[in-house]
Amino acid sequence: MTTGIAMGAIILFVGTGGTVLPQLVRAWQGLASQPDLIFTNALLLNVALVLLGWNRLKALKAELETRRISEKEARRLADVDPLTGCYNRRSIGPEIANLIDDAKAIDNDVAVILLDLDNFKQVNDLNGHIIGDTVLKKIAERIADTLPADALLARLGGDEFACAIQYKSGQRDRVEHTAALLIDRTSKPLHLDDLSVEVTISIGIVGEADVETYGNRIEDAQQLIHKADIAMYQAKKQGKNRMFWFEPSMEYELRFRNDLENGIRKGIREGEFLPFYEQQIDLDTGDLVGFEMLARWQSPELGTVGPDVFIPIAEDIGLISELSEKLIAQAFQDARLWHPDLSLSVNISPVQLRDPWFSQKLVRLLVEHNFPASRLDIEITESCLHENIGMARNMITSLRNQGVRVSLDDFGTGYSSLAQLRTLPFDRIKIDRSFISELRDEGASEKLVDAIISMGNGLNMPITAEGIENDEILGVLKRMGQLKGQGYHYGRPEPAEAVRTRLAEAGLLVAEEEVAAMQPSDMLAMSREMPRRFSH
Ligand code: C2E
Ligand code: CA
Ligand code: CA
C-alpha cells in the first residue's frame, strides 16, 4: 500500500510537475506570467507526498529485516535443545537425512549411535536437578569432543542422546572405535565444585545400510533412531555400560516382551494368575506336611505360562507386589479348607523384600483372611541376601515376630557365607534342586548334600530337599538324615481343585461351614483333634 501511494505520488508529480515546472521557469525568466496558485500548491503537496512515501518505505524495509532476523532466531531455537545446545528430537531427523545425502555423494555410509546414561536418575535423586542439568551439559560436551567434526549430536530428551556419523562403507570397526571412546570418556569422573559424579552409558548402534528404507527421507532417519534405541535397550538388558549393534531379532524380542507386559497387566486385571500347589513331605514318615504355592499364568492367548517367564517381567514393570498379594490372598482362601496342620509356603521376590511395608501388608492379608501366621512359611531366595543383608535381616526378624516362619530357598546357588548364615535367623534351609537331581549319579554331589545337611544341623536349621524326582534319590536322602522334601516324585504342582480332591480322599479337608465360623485359635485346637491319615 505504501509502495502504491508512493508510486501514485510520483506519477502525479510527473504529471503536475511536467505542466507547472516549465511555466515556473519561464515566469522566473520573465517570459511568462506566474503559474496558477492551485497548480503550484498541488505541486508542493505532491513533493511532500513523495518524501513521506519514501520515508515510510525505508522504515518498512528496516522493520521487515528485523522480523526476518527474529524469525530465523526462533527457528534456530526450535531446532536446538536449550540445555546442551545440541539438536533436539524434532530437528535431528532432517539433519540425519541431509547427512545421508552428503554421505551418498562420496560413497560413505551413516551410522546412528544412541546413548543413554545408566544411572542418571540416581544422580538426580542424590544431588538435585541443578547438578543433574550440569552433568547432562558436561556429558554432552564430552560426546561432542569425541565425535568427528562433521558428526551430528542431538539430545532426544531426559538423559538420551543420538549421534550420527559418516564412515567408509564396510568399516564398521571405525564406528565401534568411536562408540568405545564414548563409553570410555563419559565414564571418567566429573568434578563439579567439591562434588565428584560418575556416570556410565549404554549404546545402541545401527548402520543405515543394515535396515530397509522406505523412501521418505525423514521417516527413514526416524527409523534409524528407533532401531538404535532397540539396540541400546539390549545393551541395558545385558548389564549396561556397553554397546550393541542393532539386529532384527532384537525387534521381535522387544515386540514379544511388549506383548508379554501388556498381557501381564491385563492378566492381573482379569484374574488369569492362579496359585498351584506342590506337596511337601516328611521323608521319614511319608506324611504330607504342607504345600508350596507356585504361581501359574493361564493366559487365553499363550496357554499356561511358568513363573520363570512372568515373575521377572512383573518385577521390572513394578507389578510384582500387586500380583503376589493377589496370589497370596487366593492361597489363604484355598488353604483355609486344608487340615490345620498343613503349612503353606509362598515365594517372595527380592523387590518385595525391599519394601519396608511388606511385613505389615502380609499381616493385613493374614487378618483379612483369618489365616494363622504359624501356618505360613515365607521362602526367600539366597540371591536376595547380597543386595542388602542388613535390610534382609530386619525383614526376616520382623516376619518372625509376627509368627511367620522364614526359609532360605535355593540354598547353594547364591554363595552365602557361613558367617552370613549364622547371623540370619532362618527357620529352615531348602537345598537347591540342582544338587538333589545329581544324587542319582554317585560321587561329589552326594558329599556336597551331606555337607549342607551337617551344616544345617550345626546351625540348628531343619532342611528341605527340593527336586526329588525318583525313588533312588529319595533313598539316598533318607539315609542322610531327617529331612523334608518335595519334587515330581510326589507329583507335579496342581491347581486348588486337584488339591481339594486329594485332601478330601485322605480326610484332610475341613468343611466350608466349619471354617467360616472358626477363629485361628480354633484351628490350632482342631489340628490336635483331627487325625492325619495321608501319607506316601
Ligand atoms: P522354586 O521356589 O525353586 O520352586 C520349585 C520349582 O521347581 C517349581 O518350578 C517346581 O515346579 C519345580 N520342581 C518341583 N519339583 C521338581 C522336580 O522334581 N524336578 C524339577 N526339574 N523341577 C521341579 P516353577 O513352578 O516353574 O517355579 C519356578 C520358580 O519361580 C520358583 O522356584 C520360584 O522361585 C518362582 N516362583 C514361583 N511362584 C512364585 C511367586 O508367586 N512369587 C515369586 N516371587 N516367585 C515365584
Ligand atoms: Ca521356593
Ligand atoms: Ca527352590
XYZ file of C-alpha atoms and ligand atoms in Angstrom:
584
model
C 0.000 0.000 0.000
C 2.815 2.346 0.970
C 4.577 1.469 -2.278
C 1.276 2.137 -4.155
C 0.857 5.572 -2.581
C 4.483 6.449 -3.274
C 4.160 5.320 -6.912
C 0.890 7.290 -7.299
C 2.538 10.367 -5.806
C 5.457 10.043 -8.219
C 3.143 9.705 -11.255
C 1.118 12.703 -10.097
C 4.364 14.611 -9.529
C 5.476 13.804 -13.066
C 2.022 14.932 -14.376
C 1.671 18.216 -12.414
C 5.389 18.899 -12.358
C 5.519 18.492 -16.177
C 2.988 21.341 -16.574
C 3.876 23.596 -13.625
C 7.700 23.495 -13.611
C 8.341 24.785 -17.214
C 5.784 27.562 -16.549
C 7.611 28.491 -13.298
C 10.993 28.583 -15.034
C 9.618 30.778 -17.820
C 8.000 33.077 -15.175
C 11.373 33.471 -13.394
C 12.986 34.349 -16.745
C 10.240 36.973 -17.167
C 8.957 35.269 -20.316
C 5.552 34.352 -18.880
C 3.199 35.053 -16.007
C 3.269 33.072 -12.668
C 1.528 29.670 -12.898
C -1.822 29.218 -11.290
C -1.582 29.173 -7.428
C -3.634 25.992 -7.205
C -1.221 24.220 -9.561
C 1.808 25.376 -7.504
C 0.218 24.182 -4.261
C -0.653 20.857 -5.836
C 2.983 20.518 -6.867
C 4.243 21.265 -3.314
C 1.753 18.810 -1.847
C 2.993 16.256 -4.329
C 6.632 16.780 -3.270
C 5.579 16.295 0.384
C 3.730 13.096 -0.548
C 6.744 11.676 -2.404
C 9.045 12.406 0.567
C 6.569 10.889 3.020
C 6.162 7.745 0.900
C 9.902 7.391 0.555
C 10.468 7.602 4.332
C 7.703 5.135 5.039
C 9.216 2.695 2.543
C 12.614 2.916 4.272
C 11.057 2.295 7.725
C 9.129 -0.657 6.340
C 12.256 -2.245 4.872
C 14.038 -1.954 8.233
C 11.058 -3.500 10.037
C 10.977 -6.421 7.620
C 14.674 -7.076 8.172
C 14.270 -7.198 11.990
C 11.333 -9.526 11.637
C 13.315 -11.806 9.290
C 16.182 -11.991 11.790
C 13.938 -12.780 14.773
C 12.052 -15.445 12.815
C 15.356 -17.035 11.895
C 16.364 -16.997 15.597
C 13.025 -18.539 16.638
C 13.521 -21.285 14.032
C 17.044 -21.889 15.320
C 15.791 -22.088 18.935
C 13.064 -24.550 17.970
C 15.776 -26.776 16.480
C 18.089 -26.644 19.487
C 17.985 -28.254 22.912
C 18.162 -25.256 25.275
C 20.197 -27.061 27.953
C 23.013 -28.520 25.862
C 22.821 -26.535 22.631
C 22.641 -29.789 20.617
C 19.919 -30.521 18.071
C 16.664 -31.782 19.568
C 14.323 -34.667 18.766
C 12.446 -32.604 16.169
C 15.427 -31.311 14.229
C 17.750 -34.317 14.238
C 15.620 -36.292 11.715
C 16.005 -33.837 8.815
C 19.682 -33.303 9.730
C 20.361 -37.058 9.546
C 18.522 -37.170 6.207
C 20.854 -34.431 4.891
C 23.912 -36.217 6.265
C 22.855 -39.411 4.474
C 22.546 -37.451 1.196
C 26.006 -35.921 1.689
C 27.490 -39.320 2.574
C 25.962 -40.998 -0.501
C 27.611 -38.441 -2.756
C 31.042 -39.650 -1.642
C 30.115 -43.358 -1.217
C 30.086 -43.237 2.580
C 27.602 -44.851 4.988
C 25.969 -43.250 8.025
C 25.629 -44.846 11.465
C 23.285 -43.638 14.170
C 24.542 -44.108 17.728
C 22.021 -43.858 20.541
C 23.346 -43.176 24.025
C 21.546 -43.375 27.345
C 23.057 -42.652 30.755
C 22.781 -45.689 33.038
C 22.446 -44.161 36.462
C 21.202 -40.646 35.803
C 18.071 -40.955 37.923
C 20.262 -41.761 40.892
C 22.481 -38.717 40.174
C 19.374 -36.532 40.085
C 17.852 -38.067 43.211
C 21.071 -37.787 45.180
C 22.236 -34.325 44.090
C 19.174 -32.483 42.814
C 18.159 -31.247 39.370
C 20.649 -28.393 39.132
C 23.596 -30.778 39.431
C 21.710 -33.195 37.162
C 21.482 -30.496 34.469
C 25.182 -29.669 34.830
C 26.042 -33.361 34.423
C 23.985 -33.516 31.221
C 25.732 -30.427 29.860
C 29.204 -31.785 30.643
C 28.392 -35.190 29.183
C 27.074 -33.513 26.018
C 30.406 -31.623 25.779
C 32.384 -34.850 26.186
C 30.321 -36.563 23.497
C 30.731 -33.615 21.126
C 34.504 -33.557 21.756
C 34.761 -37.280 20.991
C 32.758 -37.236 17.745
C 34.317 -36.335 14.359
C 33.848 -32.700 13.330
C 31.118 -33.402 10.747
C 29.037 -35.632 13.079
C 25.608 -34.665 14.383
C 24.590 -34.677 18.031
C 21.092 -34.346 19.488
C 19.592 -34.619 22.939
C 16.381 -36.568 22.443
C 15.093 -35.804 25.925
C 15.994 -36.685 29.515
C 19.352 -38.433 29.529
C 19.138 -39.772 25.978
C 21.367 -38.584 23.134
C 21.613 -39.513 19.446
C 24.675 -39.069 17.228
C 25.068 -39.631 13.515
C 28.447 -40.170 11.912
C 29.714 -40.943 8.414
C 32.041 -43.861 7.830
C 33.669 -45.532 4.831
C 31.368 -48.329 3.633
C 32.259 -51.608 5.281
C 34.417 -50.071 8.001
C 32.130 -50.704 10.931
C 35.125 -51.020 13.208
C 35.603 -47.250 12.856
C 32.120 -46.730 14.307
C 32.807 -49.230 17.078
C 36.024 -47.415 17.882
C 34.114 -44.124 18.280
C 31.480 -45.831 20.438
C 34.168 -47.373 22.649
C 35.765 -43.936 23.058
C 32.384 -42.503 24.022
C 31.900 -45.181 26.690
C 35.393 -44.621 27.992
C 35.363 -40.821 28.094
C 31.885 -40.320 29.520
C 32.634 -42.689 32.414
C 35.531 -40.592 33.727
C 34.550 -38.812 36.976
C 33.052 -35.346 36.557
C 34.352 -32.803 39.038
C 31.722 -30.211 39.891
C 32.982 -27.874 42.596
C 33.606 -30.158 45.560
C 31.468 -32.959 44.132
C 32.644 -35.889 42.048
C 29.972 -37.610 39.937
C 30.393 -40.762 37.851
C 28.039 -41.934 35.149
C 28.211 -44.766 32.630
C 26.384 -45.055 29.317
C 24.728 -47.764 27.254
C 24.971 -47.525 23.480
C 22.932 -48.902 20.575
C 24.246 -48.562 17.017
C 22.602 -49.021 13.656
C 24.154 -48.684 10.196
C 21.963 -47.041 7.592
C 22.954 -49.873 5.223
C 21.619 -52.514 7.709
C 17.971 -51.524 7.625
C 15.287 -51.330 4.988
C 14.428 -47.829 3.873
C 11.022 -46.734 2.656
C 11.953 -43.729 0.556
C 10.711 -40.972 2.853
C 13.980 -39.319 3.950
C 12.759 -38.001 7.303
C 10.835 -41.138 8.242
C 13.829 -43.281 7.314
C 16.014 -41.175 9.612
C 13.481 -41.589 12.458
C 13.522 -45.350 11.778
C 17.276 -45.375 12.311
C 16.914 -43.663 15.676
C 14.226 -46.158 16.650
C 16.399 -49.168 15.701
C 19.420 -47.742 17.526
C 17.123 -47.358 20.539
C 16.212 -51.058 20.352
C 19.922 -51.975 20.279
C 20.514 -49.632 23.231
C 17.759 -51.420 25.166
C 19.636 -54.684 24.530
C 22.810 -53.096 25.948
C 20.866 -52.114 29.084
C 19.442 -55.601 29.388
C 22.851 -57.225 29.078
C 24.176 -55.269 32.042
C 24.586 -51.627 30.860
C 27.858 -49.738 30.237
C 28.302 -51.481 26.856
C 27.355 -51.251 23.176
C 25.310 -53.353 20.777
C 24.704 -53.192 17.023
C 21.073 -53.483 16.011
C 19.898 -56.912 14.822
C 16.386 -57.668 13.555
C 15.907 -60.416 16.181
C 16.078 -57.705 18.867
C 12.996 -56.118 17.412
C 10.971 -59.350 17.558
C 12.168 -59.914 21.097
C 11.140 -56.405 22.090
C 7.736 -56.801 20.470
C 7.251 -60.124 22.247
C 8.322 -58.560 25.516
C 5.883 -55.697 24.946
C 3.073 -58.166 24.288
C 4.007 -60.031 27.473
C 3.990 -56.828 29.529
C 0.559 -55.871 28.238
C -0.637 -59.457 28.687
C 0.522 -59.464 32.316
C -1.229 -56.157 33.039
C -4.431 -57.482 31.533
C -3.971 -60.904 33.201
C -3.739 -59.334 36.665
C -6.877 -57.264 35.987
C -8.799 -60.274 34.746
C -7.637 -62.826 37.314
C -5.626 -65.034 34.932
C -2.904 -65.715 37.550
C -3.577 -68.705 39.783
C -1.800 -70.425 42.634
C -0.740 -74.049 42.006
C 0.449 -76.207 44.865
C 3.329 -78.641 45.276
C 3.234 -81.197 48.086
C 5.844 -81.074 50.842
C 6.545 -84.378 52.590
C 8.228 -85.550 55.744
C 10.676 -88.020 54.182
C 10.879 -90.219 57.266
C 7.177 -90.860 57.775
C 5.977 -90.127 54.249
C 3.361 -87.745 55.720
C 2.130 -84.762 53.799
C 3.156 -81.692 55.811
C 2.135 -78.809 53.594
C 2.209 -77.215 50.155
C 4.388 -74.701 48.365
C 2.393 -72.219 46.316
C 3.790 -71.799 42.794
C 2.244 -69.175 40.557
C 0.879 -70.010 37.086
C -0.437 -67.679 34.388
C -3.321 -69.190 32.479
C -3.242 -66.876 29.515
C -6.043 -67.228 26.956
C -3.510 -66.297 24.233
C -0.375 -68.163 25.370
C -1.687 -71.104 27.409
C -0.115 -71.917 30.782
C 2.989 -69.794 31.411
C 5.521 -70.527 34.179
C 6.755 -68.085 36.822
C 10.295 -68.041 35.433
C 8.860 -66.090 32.479
C 6.417 -63.682 34.117
C 7.906 -63.007 37.579
C 10.998 -61.115 36.289
C 8.806 -59.032 33.962
C 6.277 -58.267 36.704
C 9.259 -57.146 38.812
C 10.540 -54.905 36.013
C 7.208 -53.215 35.373
C 6.502 -52.642 39.047
C 3.580 -55.065 39.366
C 5.143 -57.841 41.417
C 3.684 -56.718 44.751
C 0.161 -56.431 43.402
C 0.439 -59.806 41.653
C 1.989 -61.547 44.647
C -0.559 -60.137 47.115
C -3.444 -61.348 44.959
C -1.906 -64.835 44.721
C -1.211 -64.998 48.453
C -4.771 -63.870 49.254
C -6.108 -66.619 46.981
C -3.780 -69.169 48.587
C -5.018 -68.207 52.089
C -8.532 -68.696 50.836
C -7.682 -72.151 49.425
C -5.591 -73.283 52.385
C -8.277 -72.499 54.966
C -10.052 -75.645 53.837
C -6.985 -77.824 54.366
C -6.218 -79.690 57.594
C -4.870 -77.040 60.020
C -1.609 -78.965 60.415
C -0.769 -78.389 56.767
C 1.535 -75.441 56.178
C 1.569 -73.056 53.246
C 4.873 -71.861 51.743
C 4.991 -68.839 49.459
C 7.877 -67.409 47.433
C 8.750 -63.746 47.771
C 10.638 -61.660 45.240
C 13.669 -59.564 46.279
C 11.679 -56.500 45.176
C 9.064 -57.224 47.864
C 11.761 -57.793 50.440
C 12.979 -54.241 49.831
C 9.516 -52.839 50.624
C 9.618 -51.623 54.247
C 5.844 -52.163 54.497
C 5.969 -55.761 53.317
C 5.540 -57.434 56.692
C 2.635 -55.086 57.580
C 0.976 -55.880 54.250
C 1.345 -59.574 54.962
C -0.155 -59.246 58.441
C -3.109 -57.358 56.947
C -3.684 -60.224 54.498
C -3.427 -62.813 57.298
C -6.000 -60.947 59.376
C -8.328 -60.305 56.437
C -8.389 -63.993 55.606
C -8.383 -65.163 59.184
C -5.337 -67.317 58.433
C -2.980 -68.288 61.311
C 0.535 -66.813 60.867
C 2.015 -70.021 62.284
C 0.871 -71.951 59.193
C 2.690 -69.607 56.810
C 6.244 -70.074 55.593
C 7.918 -67.336 53.513
C 10.648 -68.512 51.106
C 13.437 -66.072 50.349
C 15.995 -66.991 47.691
C 19.631 -66.919 48.636
C 20.454 -64.457 45.860
C 18.359 -61.690 47.527
C 20.614 -61.632 50.540
C 23.513 -59.994 48.753
C 21.669 -56.852 47.776
C 21.331 -55.610 51.312
C 21.970 -58.041 54.073
C 21.003 -55.594 56.825
C 17.614 -54.986 55.266
C 17.078 -58.728 54.752
C 17.893 -59.354 58.401
C 15.389 -56.719 59.571
C 12.691 -58.146 57.336
C 13.277 -61.729 58.490
C 13.169 -60.622 62.122
C 10.023 -58.600 61.611
C 8.262 -61.504 59.864
C 9.264 -63.941 62.600
C 7.983 -61.502 65.218
C 4.588 -61.799 63.553
C 4.770 -65.573 63.990
C 5.555 -66.348 60.339
C 8.354 -68.807 59.531
C 11.074 -67.870 57.037
C 13.050 -70.300 54.848
C 16.182 -69.802 52.794
C 15.310 -71.038 49.280
C 17.626 -72.340 46.528
C 20.426 -72.771 49.036
C 23.796 -73.442 47.418
C 23.211 -71.253 44.351
C 23.873 -67.855 45.916
C 27.255 -68.277 47.621
C 26.137 -67.121 51.091
C 28.987 -67.400 53.520
C 28.618 -69.426 56.666
C 29.310 -66.243 58.630
C 26.333 -64.544 56.927
C 24.057 -67.518 57.504
C 24.842 -67.584 61.187
C 23.598 -64.027 61.614
C 20.335 -64.585 59.713
C 17.574 -66.157 61.806
C 16.125 -68.561 59.217
C 13.749 -71.313 60.325
C 14.718 -73.687 57.541
C 17.091 -74.202 54.604
C 15.943 -75.568 51.248
C 18.725 -77.269 49.281
C 18.507 -76.252 45.620
C 17.247 -78.938 43.281
C 20.376 -78.762 41.112
C 22.284 -80.567 43.911
C 19.498 -83.049 44.601
C 18.969 -84.085 40.979
C 22.620 -85.075 40.740
C 22.262 -87.557 43.587
C 21.271 -90.191 41.064
C 24.922 -90.491 39.978
C 27.054 -91.272 42.964
C 30.022 -89.056 43.774
C 30.923 -85.488 44.595
C 27.380 -84.146 44.787
C 26.443 -86.650 47.444
C 29.254 -85.320 49.617
C 28.078 -81.787 48.967
C 24.496 -82.520 50.021
C 25.834 -84.354 53.040
C 27.933 -81.308 53.954
C 24.954 -78.942 53.588
C 22.884 -81.203 55.855
C 25.632 -81.280 58.513
C 25.901 -77.516 58.292
C 22.124 -77.130 58.732
C 22.301 -79.404 61.781
C 25.154 -77.309 63.156
C 23.147 -74.107 62.687
C 20.069 -75.751 64.139
C 18.125 -75.214 60.942
C 15.956 -78.047 59.605
C 16.318 -78.872 55.930
C 14.047 -79.442 52.925
C 15.366 -81.102 49.774
C 13.754 -79.841 46.552
C 13.532 -81.662 43.222
C 13.223 -85.263 44.388
C 12.422 -86.941 41.080
C 12.615 -90.659 41.854
C 12.905 -93.427 44.431
C 16.657 -93.659 44.044
C 17.210 -90.041 45.094
C 14.678 -90.438 47.877
C 16.600 -93.490 49.158
C 19.911 -91.572 49.267
C 18.298 -88.622 51.071
C 16.556 -90.797 53.655
C 19.919 -92.248 54.633
C 21.351 -88.761 55.085
C 19.149 -87.561 57.937
C 15.792 -86.254 58.962
C 14.568 -84.165 56.079
C 11.501 -82.783 54.478
C 11.320 -82.995 50.716
C 9.345 -82.171 47.608
C 9.568 -82.945 43.906
C 7.971 -84.602 40.909
C 8.300 -87.968 42.657
C 5.346 -86.883 44.791
C 3.503 -85.195 41.980
C 3.550 -82.069 39.858
C 2.255 -78.750 41.188
C -1.535 -78.814 40.827
C -4.446 -76.352 40.986
C -6.540 -75.771 44.129
C -9.336 -78.022 42.928
C -6.992 -81.025 42.489
C -5.527 -80.387 45.951
C -9.043 -80.370 47.424
C -9.830 -83.714 45.803
C -6.524 -85.161 47.048
C -7.187 -83.926 50.595
C -10.848 -84.970 50.614
C -9.804 -88.530 49.729
C -7.359 -88.530 52.642
C -9.869 -86.989 55.068
C -7.739 -83.865 55.361
C -10.327 -81.348 54.254
C -12.278 -79.121 56.616
C -15.946 -78.436 55.828
C -16.629 -74.928 54.493
C -19.226 -74.140 57.213
C -16.832 -75.132 59.978
C -14.111 -72.850 58.633
C -16.494 -69.909 58.254
C -17.237 -69.932 61.986
C -13.645 -70.524 63.093
C -11.057 -68.267 64.736
C -7.341 -69.004 64.237
C -7.184 -70.388 67.798
C -9.992 -72.880 66.993
C -7.897 -74.104 64.074
C -4.985 -74.927 66.325
C -7.301 -76.823 68.693
C -8.742 -78.651 65.732
C -5.295 -79.586 64.480
C -4.817 -81.557 67.695
C -8.091 -83.411 67.288
C -8.141 -84.178 63.578
C -6.409 -87.426 62.610
C -3.806 -87.351 59.816
C -4.344 -90.255 57.507
C -2.497 -89.177 54.405
C 0.969 -90.466 53.781
C 3.225 -91.504 50.913
P 11.316 -72.671 43.382
O 10.843 -71.904 44.558
O 12.649 -73.300 43.470
O 10.179 -73.699 43.056
C 10.409 -75.009 42.693
C 10.395 -75.148 41.218
O 10.874 -76.428 40.878
C 8.979 -75.079 40.636
O 9.079 -74.523 39.333
C 8.609 -76.540 40.548
O 7.611 -76.787 39.584
C 9.914 -77.135 40.140
N 10.030 -78.539 40.553
C 9.433 -79.131 41.588
N 9.803 -80.417 41.686
C 10.680 -80.643 40.694
C 11.401 -81.794 40.259
O 11.331 -82.866 40.808
N 12.218 -81.636 39.192
C 12.330 -80.470 38.546
N 13.127 -80.393 37.496
N 11.646 -79.360 38.921
C 10.831 -79.453 39.991
P 8.153 -73.360 38.898
O 6.773 -73.572 39.397
O 8.374 -73.193 37.437
O 8.733 -72.141 39.667
C 9.963 -71.592 39.330
C 10.362 -70.546 40.316
O 9.521 -69.385 40.222
C 10.215 -70.969 41.744
O 11.352 -71.727 42.068
C 10.131 -69.686 42.488
O 11.404 -69.192 42.784
C 9.476 -68.791 41.486
N 8.075 -68.555 41.856
C 7.000 -69.369 41.733
N 5.889 -68.768 42.196
C 6.256 -67.548 42.654
C 5.567 -66.450 43.264
O 4.344 -66.463 43.495
N 6.307 -65.346 43.571
C 7.660 -65.303 43.348
N 8.321 -64.202 43.684
N 8.331 -66.300 42.775
C 7.642 -67.427 42.440
Ca 10.524 -71.961 46.588
Ca 13.882 -73.526 45.161
